[in-house]
Coordinates of C-alpha atoms in Angstrom, one line a residue:
M1 CA 0.1 0.0 0.1
S2 CA 1.7 3.2 -0.9
D3 CA 2.1 5.9 2.2
V4 CA -0.7 8.4 2.7
E5 CA -1.1 12.0 4.3
I6 CA -4.0 12.7 6.5
G7 CA -5.6 15.7 5.5
Q8 CA -7.6 17.7 8.2
A9 CA -11.4 16.9 8.9
G10 CA -13.6 19.4 8.4
P11 CA -17.0 19.9 10.8
G12 CA -19.2 16.9 9.9
R13 CA -16.6 15.3 7.8
P14 CA -14.1 12.4 7.6
P15 CA -10.3 12.5 7.7
V16 CA -9.7 13.5 4.2
K17 CA -6.6 10.7 2.8
R18 CA -4.7 11.2 -0.1
E19 CA -1.7 10.0 -2.4
I20 CA 1.9 11.0 -1.5
H21 CA 3.9 11.6 -4.4
P22 CA 6.8 8.8 -4.8
G23 CA 9.4 11.4 -5.3
S24 CA 8.6 13.3 -2.5
G25 CA 11.0 14.2 0.4
R26 CA 8.2 14.0 2.9
R27 CA 8.0 9.8 2.9
K28 CA 7.3 9.0 6.3
A29 CA 8.7 5.7 6.1
P30 CA 11.6 5.8 3.6
L31 CA 12.3 1.8 3.1
F32 CA 16.2 2.9 3.3
P33 CA 17.9 5.8 4.6
K34 CA 19.0 8.5 2.3
G35 CA 23.0 8.7 0.8
R36 CA 25.7 6.0 0.0
Q37 CA 24.5 2.6 1.7
L38 CA 26.2 0.4 4.0
E39 CA 27.9 -2.9 3.2
V40 CA 27.9 -5.3 5.5
E41 CA 31.0 -6.9 3.9
A42 CA 32.7 -3.7 3.5
R43 CA 32.3 -3.0 7.4
D44 CA 33.6 -7.0 8.4
E45 CA 36.5 -6.2 5.9
V46 CA 37.3 -3.1 7.6
A47 CA 37.2 -4.4 11.7
S48 CA 39.4 -6.9 10.2
L49 CA 42.0 -4.4 9.3
I50 CA 41.5 -2.1 12.8
G51 CA 41.0 -4.6 15.2
P52 CA 37.8 -4.8 17.5
E53 CA 36.2 -2.4 19.0
P54 CA 35.8 -0.1 20.6
Y55 CA 36.9 2.2 18.6
Q56 CA 38.0 5.9 19.7
R57 CA 37.4 9.1 17.8
D58 CA 40.9 10.6 17.9
L59 CA 42.2 7.5 16.4
L60 CA 40.6 8.1 13.5
I61 CA 44.1 8.6 11.5
E62 CA 45.3 5.4 12.7
Y63 CA 42.4 3.5 11.7
L64 CA 43.1 5.1 8.1
H65 CA 46.2 4.3 7.7
K66 CA 45.5 0.6 8.5
I67 CA 42.9 0.5 5.7
Q68 CA 45.3 1.5 3.6
D69 CA 48.0 0.0 4.4
G70 CA 45.9 -3.3 3.9
E71 CA 44.0 -2.5 0.6
G72 CA 46.8 0.0 -0.9
C73 CA 43.7 3.2 -1.1
L74 CA 40.5 4.5 0.8
Q75 CA 37.8 2.7 -0.9
A76 CA 34.7 4.9 -0.6
R77 CA 32.7 1.9 0.9
H78 CA 35.6 1.0 3.3
L79 CA 34.9 4.9 4.7
Q80 CA 31.6 4.2 4.9
G81 CA 32.1 1.1 6.8
L82 CA 34.3 2.8 9.1
A83 CA 32.3 5.7 9.7
N84 CA 29.5 2.5 10.9
L85 CA 31.7 1.5 12.9
M86 CA 32.9 4.5 14.8
G87 CA 29.3 5.5 14.8
V88 CA 30.7 9.4 13.5
P89 CA 29.2 10.5 9.8
M90 CA 30.8 9.5 6.7
A91 CA 31.4 13.3 6.0
E92 CA 33.4 13.4 8.8
V93 CA 35.7 10.5 8.2
Y94 CA 36.0 11.6 4.6
E95 CA 37.3 15.1 5.7
V96 CA 39.7 13.9 7.7
A97 CA 40.8 11.5 4.9
S98 CA 40.4 13.8 1.7
F99 CA 42.7 16.7 3.9
Y100 CA 46.2 14.6 4.0
A101 CA 48.0 14.1 0.8
H102 CA 49.4 10.4 1.8
F103 CA 45.7 9.0 1.8
D104 CA 44.0 8.0 -2.3
I105 CA 40.5 8.0 -1.8
V106 CA 39.1 5.7 -4.8
L107 CA 35.2 6.5 -5.3
D108 CA 32.8 4.1 -7.1
D109 CA 33.9 5.0 -10.9
E110 CA 37.4 5.5 -10.1
Q111 CA 40.4 3.2 -10.8
R112 CA 42.6 2.2 -7.8
P113 CA 46.1 3.2 -8.0
P114 CA 48.9 1.1 -9.3
P115 CA 50.6 -1.1 -6.8
L116 CA 53.5 0.8 -6.7
T117 CA 54.0 4.5 -6.0
I118 CA 56.7 6.3 -6.3
R119 CA 57.4 9.7 -5.2
V120 CA 60.6 12.3 -6.1
C121 CA 60.8 15.0 -3.8
D122 CA 60.8 18.4 -6.1
S123 CA 62.0 20.6 -2.7
L124 CA 64.6 23.4 -3.3
T125 CA 67.6 21.2 -2.9
C126 CA 66.3 17.9 -4.5
E127 CA 65.2 20.3 -7.7
L128 CA 68.8 21.8 -7.5
M129 CA 70.0 18.4 -8.0
G130 CA 67.8 16.9 -11.2
A131 CA 64.5 15.9 -9.3
Q132 CA 61.8 17.6 -12.1
A133 CA 64.8 15.5 -14.7
L134 CA 63.6 12.2 -12.7
L135 CA 60.0 13.3 -12.3
D136 CA 60.0 13.1 -16.6
A137 CA 61.7 10.4 -17.5
L138 CA 60.2 8.2 -15.0
P139 CA 56.7 7.4 -15.6
D140 CA 57.9 5.9 -19.7
A141 CA 60.6 4.4 -18.1
L142 CA 58.4 2.2 -15.8
G143 CA 55.1 2.3 -17.5
R144 CA 51.7 2.1 -16.3
E145 CA 52.2 -0.5 -13.5
V146 CA 53.7 2.2 -11.4
R147 CA 53.2 6.0 -10.0
V148 CA 54.8 8.8 -10.0
L149 CA 54.4 11.5 -8.0
R150 CA 55.9 14.6 -7.0
A151 CA 56.3 15.3 -3.0
P152 CA 57.2 17.6 -1.2
C153 CA 60.6 17.7 1.4
M154 CA 61.0 13.8 2.5
G155 CA 63.7 15.4 5.4
R156 CA 67.0 13.6 3.3
C157 CA 68.3 17.0 1.7
D158 CA 71.7 16.0 2.0
S159 CA 71.4 12.8 -0.3
A160 CA 69.3 15.3 -2.8
P161 CA 67.8 14.0 -5.4
V162 CA 65.5 11.8 -2.7
A163 CA 62.5 9.5 -3.8
E164 CA 61.0 6.9 -2.3
V165 CA 59.7 3.8 -3.7
G166 CA 56.8 2.4 -1.3
H167 CA 58.2 3.3 2.0
H168 CA 61.8 2.4 0.9
H169 CA 64.2 5.7 0.4
V170 CA 66.6 5.6 -2.2
D171 CA 69.2 8.4 -1.6
H172 CA 71.2 10.0 -4.7
A173 CA 68.2 8.9 -6.9
S174 CA 69.1 7.8 -10.7
L175 CA 66.4 7.1 -13.3
D176 CA 68.4 3.5 -12.9
S177 CA 68.8 3.3 -9.5
L178 CA 64.6 3.5 -9.2
V179 CA 64.1 1.5 -11.8
E180 CA 65.9 -1.1 -10.4
S181 CA 64.1 -0.2 -7.3
A182 CA 60.9 -0.6 -8.6
R183 CA 61.4 -4.0 -10.0
S184 CA 63.3 -5.1 -7.0
G185 CA 60.5 -5.9 -4.8
H186 CA 62.0 -4.3 -2.1
H187 CA 59.4 -1.7 -0.8
H188 CA 60.4 -1.2 2.9
P189 CA 62.2 1.1 4.8
D190 CA 65.8 0.1 5.7
V191 CA 66.4 0.8 9.3
P192 CA 69.8 2.0 10.0
D193 CA 72.2 1.2 12.7
Y194 CA 71.4 2.7 16.1
E195 CA 72.1 3.0 19.5
D196 CA 69.6 0.4 21.6
L197 CA 68.6 0.3 24.9
A198 CA 71.2 -1.7 26.3
A199 CA 73.9 0.3 24.8
Y200 CA 72.5 3.6 26.2
R201 CA 72.3 2.1 29.4
A202 CA 75.9 1.4 29.4
R203 CA 76.9 5.0 28.8
D204 CA 74.5 6.1 32.1
G205 CA 71.6 6.3 30.0
Y206 CA 68.4 7.2 32.1
A207 CA 70.4 8.1 35.0
V208 CA 68.9 11.4 35.0
L209 CA 65.5 10.2 34.7
E210 CA 66.1 7.8 37.6
D211 CA 67.3 10.5 39.6
C212 CA 64.5 12.8 39.1
L213 CA 61.7 9.7 39.5
A214 CA 63.9 8.8 42.7
G215 CA 63.4 12.6 44.3
R216 CA 66.8 13.2 43.5
R217 CA 65.9 15.8 41.5
G218 CA 63.5 18.6 42.2
V219 CA 61.2 19.7 39.2
E220 CA 62.5 23.1 40.4
Q221 CA 66.1 22.6 40.2
V222 CA 65.7 20.7 36.8
I223 CA 63.9 24.2 35.6
E224 CA 66.2 26.1 36.5
S225 CA 69.2 24.1 34.9
L226 CA 67.4 24.2 31.7
S227 CA 66.6 28.3 32.6
D228 CA 70.5 28.6 33.3
S229 CA 71.5 26.8 29.8
G230 CA 69.4 29.3 27.7
L231 CA 67.8 25.6 26.3
R232 CA 65.6 26.6 23.3
G233 CA 62.8 25.5 21.3
L234 CA 64.8 24.0 18.2
G235 CA 62.1 23.2 16.0
G236 CA 61.5 26.9 15.0
A237 CA 59.6 29.4 17.4
G238 CA 63.1 29.7 20.1
F239 CA 60.4 29.6 23.1
P240 CA 62.8 29.4 26.4
T241 CA 62.6 26.0 27.6
G242 CA 62.6 26.6 30.9
R243 CA 59.8 29.0 30.6
K244 CA 57.6 26.9 28.9
W245 CA 57.5 23.9 31.6
T246 CA 56.7 26.7 34.1
F247 CA 53.8 27.8 32.1
V248 CA 52.7 24.3 31.7
R249 CA 52.9 23.4 35.4
A250 CA 51.1 26.8 36.4
E251 CA 47.6 25.1 34.7
A252 CA 45.3 23.3 36.8
G253 CA 45.6 19.1 35.6
P254 CA 45.3 16.9 34.6
R255 CA 48.1 17.8 31.7
L256 CA 49.2 15.9 28.9
M257 CA 52.7 16.6 26.3
A258 CA 53.3 16.3 22.7
V259 CA 56.3 16.0 20.7
N260 CA 56.6 17.5 17.6
A261 CA 58.4 15.2 15.2
D262 CA 56.8 16.7 12.3
E263 CA 59.8 18.2 10.7
G264 CA 58.3 18.9 7.3
E265 CA 60.3 22.6 6.5
P266 CA 62.2 22.0 3.5
G267 CA 65.7 21.3 3.9
T268 CA 65.2 20.3 7.4
F269 CA 66.5 16.9 8.7
K270 CA 68.4 17.1 11.8
D271 CA 65.0 15.4 14.2
R272 CA 65.4 12.5 11.8
H273 CA 69.3 12.4 12.1
Y274 CA 69.0 12.1 15.8
L275 CA 66.1 10.1 15.8
E276 CA 67.6 7.1 13.7
R277 CA 70.9 7.2 15.7
Q278 CA 70.3 7.7 19.4
P279 CA 66.5 7.4 19.9
H280 CA 67.3 7.1 23.9
Q281 CA 68.7 10.3 24.8
F282 CA 65.6 11.8 23.1
L283 CA 63.1 9.3 24.7
E284 CA 64.9 10.2 28.2
G285 CA 64.3 14.1 28.2
M286 CA 60.5 13.2 26.6
L287 CA 60.3 11.4 29.9
I288 CA 62.2 14.2 31.9
G289 CA 59.4 16.4 30.4
A290 CA 56.4 14.2 31.3
W291 CA 57.8 14.2 34.8
A292 CA 58.2 18.0 35.4
V293 CA 55.2 18.7 33.9
E294 CA 52.8 15.6 35.5
A295 CA 51.6 14.5 31.9
E296 CA 49.3 11.8 31.9
A297 CA 50.5 11.3 28.6
V298 CA 52.8 11.8 25.9
Y299 CA 51.7 12.0 22.4
I300 CA 54.6 11.3 19.4
Y301 CA 54.0 13.2 16.3
L302 CA 55.8 11.6 14.0
R303 CA 55.7 12.2 10.3
D304 CA 54.7 10.0 7.9
E305 CA 57.9 10.2 5.5
Y306 CA 60.0 8.7 8.5
P307 CA 59.0 5.0 8.2
A308 CA 62.0 3.7 10.1
V309 CA 61.9 5.8 12.7
R310 CA 58.6 4.5 13.0
E311 CA 59.6 1.1 13.6
I312 CA 62.6 1.9 15.7
L313 CA 60.3 4.0 17.9
L314 CA 57.7 1.3 18.2
K315 CA 60.8 -1.3 19.4
E316 CA 62.5 1.0 21.5
I317 CA 59.4 2.5 23.2
A318 CA 58.3 -1.3 24.1
A319 CA 61.6 -1.8 25.6
V320 CA 61.7 1.6 27.7
E321 CA 58.0 0.4 28.9
A322 CA 59.4 -3.3 29.8
A323 CA 62.8 -2.0 31.9
G324 CA 59.6 0.0 33.6
L325 CA 61.4 3.6 33.3
A326 CA 58.0 4.9 31.6
A327 CA 55.7 3.9 34.6
H328 CA 54.9 7.5 35.7
T329 CA 53.6 8.0 32.3
K330 CA 52.1 6.7 29.0
I331 CA 53.4 7.0 25.5
V332 CA 51.9 7.6 22.6
L333 CA 53.0 7.3 19.1
R334 CA 51.2 8.9 16.4
R335 CA 51.8 8.8 12.4
G336 CA 50.9 11.7 10.4
A337 CA 49.9 11.5 7.2
G338 CA 51.8 14.1 4.7
A339 CA 50.7 17.3 6.0
Y340 CA 53.7 20.1 6.7
I341 CA 50.6 22.4 8.7
C342 CA 51.0 19.9 11.4
G343 CA 54.6 21.0 12.2
E344 CA 52.5 24.2 13.4
E345 CA 51.8 23.5 17.1
S346 CA 48.3 23.6 17.1
A347 CA 47.5 21.8 13.9
M348 CA 49.4 19.0 15.2
I349 CA 47.1 18.6 18.1
E350 CA 44.1 18.8 15.8
S351 CA 45.9 15.9 14.0
I352 CA 46.9 14.1 17.4
E353 CA 42.9 14.6 17.9
G354 CA 41.6 12.7 14.7
K355 CA 40.9 15.8 12.8
R356 CA 41.9 17.8 10.0
G357 CA 45.3 20.0 10.9
L358 CA 43.8 23.3 10.9
P359 CA 45.7 25.3 13.1
R360 CA 43.5 27.1 16.0
H361 CA 42.8 30.6 16.7
R362 CA 45.2 31.8 19.9
P363 CA 44.5 32.2 22.3
P364 CA 44.3 30.3 24.5
F365 CA 47.6 28.7 23.5
V366 CA 48.3 24.8 23.5
A367 CA 49.8 25.7 27.1
Q368 CA 46.4 26.7 27.9
V369 CA 43.9 24.2 26.3
G370 CA 46.2 22.0 24.2
I371 CA 45.3 18.2 23.8
F372 CA 41.3 17.2 24.6
D373 CA 41.7 20.5 25.7
R374 CA 43.9 20.2 28.2
P375 CA 47.2 22.4 29.7
T376 CA 49.5 20.6 26.9
L377 CA 53.7 20.8 27.1
V378 CA 54.8 20.9 23.3
N379 CA 58.4 20.0 22.7
N380 CA 60.4 19.5 19.5
V381 CA 62.6 16.5 19.4
E382 CA 66.1 18.1 19.2
T383 CA 65.0 20.4 22.4
L384 CA 64.6 17.1 24.2
F385 CA 67.9 15.4 22.7
W386 CA 69.9 18.1 25.0
I387 CA 68.0 17.9 28.1
P388 CA 69.7 14.9 29.8
Q389 CA 73.3 16.4 28.7
I390 CA 72.5 19.4 30.0
L391 CA 71.1 17.9 33.4
A392 CA 74.2 15.7 33.8
K393 CA 77.1 18.0 33.1
G394 CA 75.7 21.4 34.7
A395 CA 74.6 24.2 32.7
D396 CA 77.9 25.8 32.9
W397 CA 78.7 22.8 30.1
F398 CA 76.2 24.1 27.8
T399 CA 76.4 27.7 28.1
S400 CA 80.2 27.4 27.4
Q401 CA 79.7 26.9 24.0
G402 CA 79.1 29.4 21.0
R403 CA 80.1 31.9 19.1
H404 CA 79.7 35.6 18.1
G405 CA 78.0 36.2 21.4
S406 CA 75.5 32.7 21.5
K407 CA 75.5 30.3 24.0
G408 CA 75.0 26.8 23.2
L409 CA 75.4 23.7 20.7
R410 CA 73.1 23.9 17.6
S411 CA 71.9 21.2 15.2
Y412 CA 72.0 22.6 11.3
S413 CA 71.0 21.0 8.4
V414 CA 73.1 22.0 5.7
S415 CA 72.1 21.0 2.2
G416 CA 72.5 22.3 -1.3
R417 CA 75.8 23.4 -3.1
V418 CA 78.8 22.4 -0.4
K419 CA 81.1 19.8 -1.1
Q420 CA 80.0 17.5 2.2
P421 CA 76.2 18.5 3.2
G422 CA 74.5 16.5 6.5
V423 CA 74.0 17.7 10.0
K424 CA 76.8 19.7 11.4
L425 CA 76.6 19.8 15.0
T426 CA 78.4 23.6 15.5
P427 CA 78.7 26.2 18.3
A428 CA 75.6 28.3 18.3
G429 CA 76.1 31.7 16.3
I430 CA 78.4 30.3 13.8
T431 CA 78.0 32.6 10.4
V432 CA 77.1 30.7 7.6
K433 CA 80.7 31.6 5.7
E434 CA 82.1 29.6 8.8
L435 CA 80.1 26.9 8.3
I436 CA 80.6 26.4 5.0
E437 CA 84.4 26.5 5.1
E438 CA 84.9 24.4 8.7
Y439 CA 82.2 21.6 8.9
C440 CA 81.2 21.4 4.8
G441 CA 84.4 21.4 3.4
G442 CA 84.0 24.8 1.1
M443 CA 81.2 24.8 -1.6
A444 CA 80.8 22.1 -4.1
E445 CA 83.4 22.0 -7.4
G446 CA 83.0 24.7 -9.7
H447 CA 80.5 26.8 -7.7
S448 CA 80.7 30.4 -5.8
F449 CA 78.7 31.1 -3.0
K450 CA 75.6 33.7 -4.0
G451 CA 73.1 33.2 -1.3
Y452 CA 71.5 31.1 1.4
L453 CA 68.5 29.7 3.4
P454 CA 69.5 30.5 7.1
G455 CA 65.8 28.8 8.2
G456 CA 64.4 26.6 5.4
A457 CA 61.5 27.6 3.1
S458 CA 59.6 29.9 5.5
G459 CA 63.0 31.7 6.4
G460 CA 64.0 34.1 3.5
I461 CA 67.1 34.0 1.1
L462 CA 70.1 36.0 2.2
P463 CA 72.9 37.0 -0.3
A464 CA 76.4 36.0 0.1
A465 CA 77.6 39.2 1.2
M466 CA 75.4 38.8 4.8
G467 CA 77.1 35.5 5.2
D468 CA 79.1 37.1 8.4
L469 CA 75.8 36.9 10.5
P470 CA 75.7 34.8 13.5
L471 CA 72.6 31.8 12.6
D472 CA 70.8 32.3 15.7
F473 CA 67.4 33.4 17.2
G474 CA 67.1 37.4 17.1
K475 CA 70.0 37.8 15.3
L476 CA 68.5 38.1 11.5
E477 CA 65.2 39.6 11.9
E478 CA 65.9 42.9 11.1
H479 CA 67.1 41.6 7.3
G480 CA 63.7 40.3 7.0
S481 CA 65.0 37.1 7.4
F482 CA 65.3 34.3 10.6
V483 CA 66.9 31.3 11.4
G484 CA 64.3 29.0 12.4
S485 CA 64.8 24.9 12.5
H486 CA 68.3 26.0 11.6
A487 CA 67.6 24.3 7.8
V488 CA 70.3 25.9 5.9
V489 CA 70.7 25.9 2.2
I490 CA 73.4 27.1 0.0
L491 CA 73.3 28.2 -3.2
S492 CA 75.6 29.6 -5.9
D493 CA 76.1 31.6 -9.0
R494 CA 74.3 28.9 -11.3
D495 CA 70.7 29.0 -8.9
N496 CA 68.9 31.8 -10.3
M497 CA 67.1 33.3 -7.3
K498 CA 63.5 33.5 -9.2
D499 CA 63.5 30.0 -9.8
V500 CA 64.3 29.3 -5.9
A501 CA 61.9 31.7 -4.4
L502 CA 59.0 30.1 -7.4
N503 CA 59.8 26.7 -6.0
L504 CA 59.2 27.9 -2.6
M505 CA 56.4 29.3 -2.9
R506 CA 55.3 26.9 -5.3
F507 CA 55.5 24.7 -2.0
F508 CA 53.7 26.6 0.5
E509 CA 50.4 26.4 -2.1
D510 CA 50.5 23.0 -2.2
E511 CA 50.7 22.9 1.7
S512 CA 48.7 25.3 2.9
C513 CA 45.4 24.3 4.6
G514 CA 43.0 26.5 2.9
Q515 CA 41.5 27.6 6.7
C516 CA 42.2 31.2 6.0
T517 CA 41.5 33.1 2.7
P518 CA 45.3 35.3 2.5
C519 CA 46.9 32.2 2.9
R520 CA 45.0 30.0 0.7
N521 CA 44.5 32.2 -2.1
G522 CA 47.7 34.7 -1.6
T523 CA 50.0 31.5 -2.2
E524 CA 48.1 30.5 -5.2
K525 CA 48.0 34.1 -6.7
A526 CA 51.8 34.7 -5.9
V527 CA 52.7 31.6 -7.7
K528 CA 51.2 33.0 -10.7
L529 CA 52.4 36.7 -10.9
M530 CA 56.0 34.6 -9.8
S531 CA 55.7 32.3 -13.1
E532 CA 55.6 35.6 -15.3
A533 CA 58.8 36.1 -17.0
T534 CA 58.6 40.0 -15.4
W535 CA 57.4 40.0 -12.0
D536 CA 54.9 43.3 -11.1
Q537 CA 57.0 43.6 -8.5
P538 CA 54.3 46.5 -6.7
L539 CA 51.5 44.0 -7.1
L540 CA 53.4 41.4 -5.3
E541 CA 54.8 43.6 -2.4
E542 CA 51.2 44.7 -1.9
L543 CA 50.1 40.7 -1.7
A544 CA 53.3 40.1 0.7
Q545 CA 52.0 42.6 3.0
V546 CA 48.1 41.5 3.2
M547 CA 49.6 37.5 3.4
R548 CA 51.8 38.6 6.7
D549 CA 49.0 40.8 8.4
S550 CA 46.6 38.7 8.2
S551 CA 47.2 34.8 8.0
I552 CA 45.7 32.8 10.7
C553 CA 49.0 31.3 11.5
G554 CA 53.0 31.3 10.3
L555 CA 52.4 29.3 7.1
G556 CA 51.0 32.6 5.4
Q557 CA 52.8 35.0 7.7
A558 CA 55.9 33.3 6.5
A559 CA 55.3 32.2 2.8
P560 CA 56.1 35.6 1.2
N561 CA 59.9 36.1 2.8
P562 CA 61.8 34.4 0.0
L563 CA 59.6 36.1 -2.5
V564 CA 60.3 39.7 -0.7
S565 CA 64.1 38.6 -0.1
V566 CA 64.7 38.4 -3.9
L567 CA 63.2 41.7 -4.7
K568 CA 65.4 43.1 -2.1
Y569 CA 68.4 41.5 -2.1
F570 CA 68.7 39.9 -5.8
P571 CA 67.8 42.2 -8.1
E572 CA 70.3 41.4 -10.7
D573 CA 68.4 38.2 -11.0
L574 CA 64.5 39.5 -11.8

């Protein structure tokens, strides 16, 4: 029987019944829900991939990884099954999956991606070393069974050009080496030799943490030592570490902690260097931080481009827990999914909560309202790495290092036109000319020093004439630049600065989260204007000012720095 609607009865008249049109949106009892229909088989397949319930909303990205790892992509039917299992709207699952570059969503009428994907880094240093030629040649050399994608910085700039075959990185990549790697079947990460728990403990590792846990060191004493040492946040902002810990401790508990291991700034690879070699020195510093602020849990947010580091941390965190060294907190390792914006601390926290990595408006700051709205301590990997040594050797040991009025040690990620690129541990405040000559073996053969990026893509570009400026916080700002994450890219007379700035702006265009108009549209407009043979300088300067003044977070505010640097310091290249 058709659905009917009961009309209003008049005086002395029976109720009026009339048919409801089959296409009406007012049918009282639809035969099935609107929208995509759940496939029970798909739901069961998802359950087998992600494991048994209960399912946590903040683990959505982890579940998406498990599905993609198992199926090679994210089919719409599986996204619907995941939404059903978690009890959240399909739109919520889709918006998160579509935000991150490493998730491949396949709708009903689309083909699955090929079984193997090769990602070729096209960020600045790899571009200088021939990445574009690889991107042009690989599709014809490999055929349709392999997908070739350009990708942002993979944190291996000292080995440029770099590509990732599946989850296997190929350093100093060539066409032949990538074809060979693709056909070899070895598409898993190579885990390097590193210092494990036994080796670290053999050199008194975790002695400082044990002193803290046993009460032989007090929290105020520890924070005072860090403050006296001048240790600062080494992820880019440079905020004093002791002061940050004090601010978090002043907030009412319960508190949490997050480790920013999402170094996606082009030219930066120092955190990977330490995590692949001495993971326990970092872990001890992290556990001391968790003890100091009484964090109930520590969330390590690791970029997805570091699969070897993930294997190391999974194994060594388990060893630390088994040894009883983490009884005072819970360690949670979270896997990013390809989003540079998640290096911004509030965007990282959104991602830890299983959401899109959109930066939050501040205030409140994350020290007040962070993960799950709790006060949260956020530290960078290298910052935590130095804590055990500073506490063991004393603040004076750390402050005795330095040059040109700066104090402490710094790890510079150096790449580009030098003979010996890599992570260089030097006194803080070293100049780029000293860095090149004393630590990098000089300029590459046939290249003359022309300019440099002192702080990665967002730190601007300075000319060789400014090569005697100390590379430290507060020393470069008056020149429209900053040291940031200490990613130093060396450029030579063979590099056109217009091309360099355009490469960097394309990166920002790709990586803008899209939340605010000045950054979303500004980076796109800048790329179009900078692609012209002749730059419209007044218009570009006006656009840069708007982006700086009105973007929500540091991405949009710093994106114009390379552009403005070229206009100011390299007019001969315009």
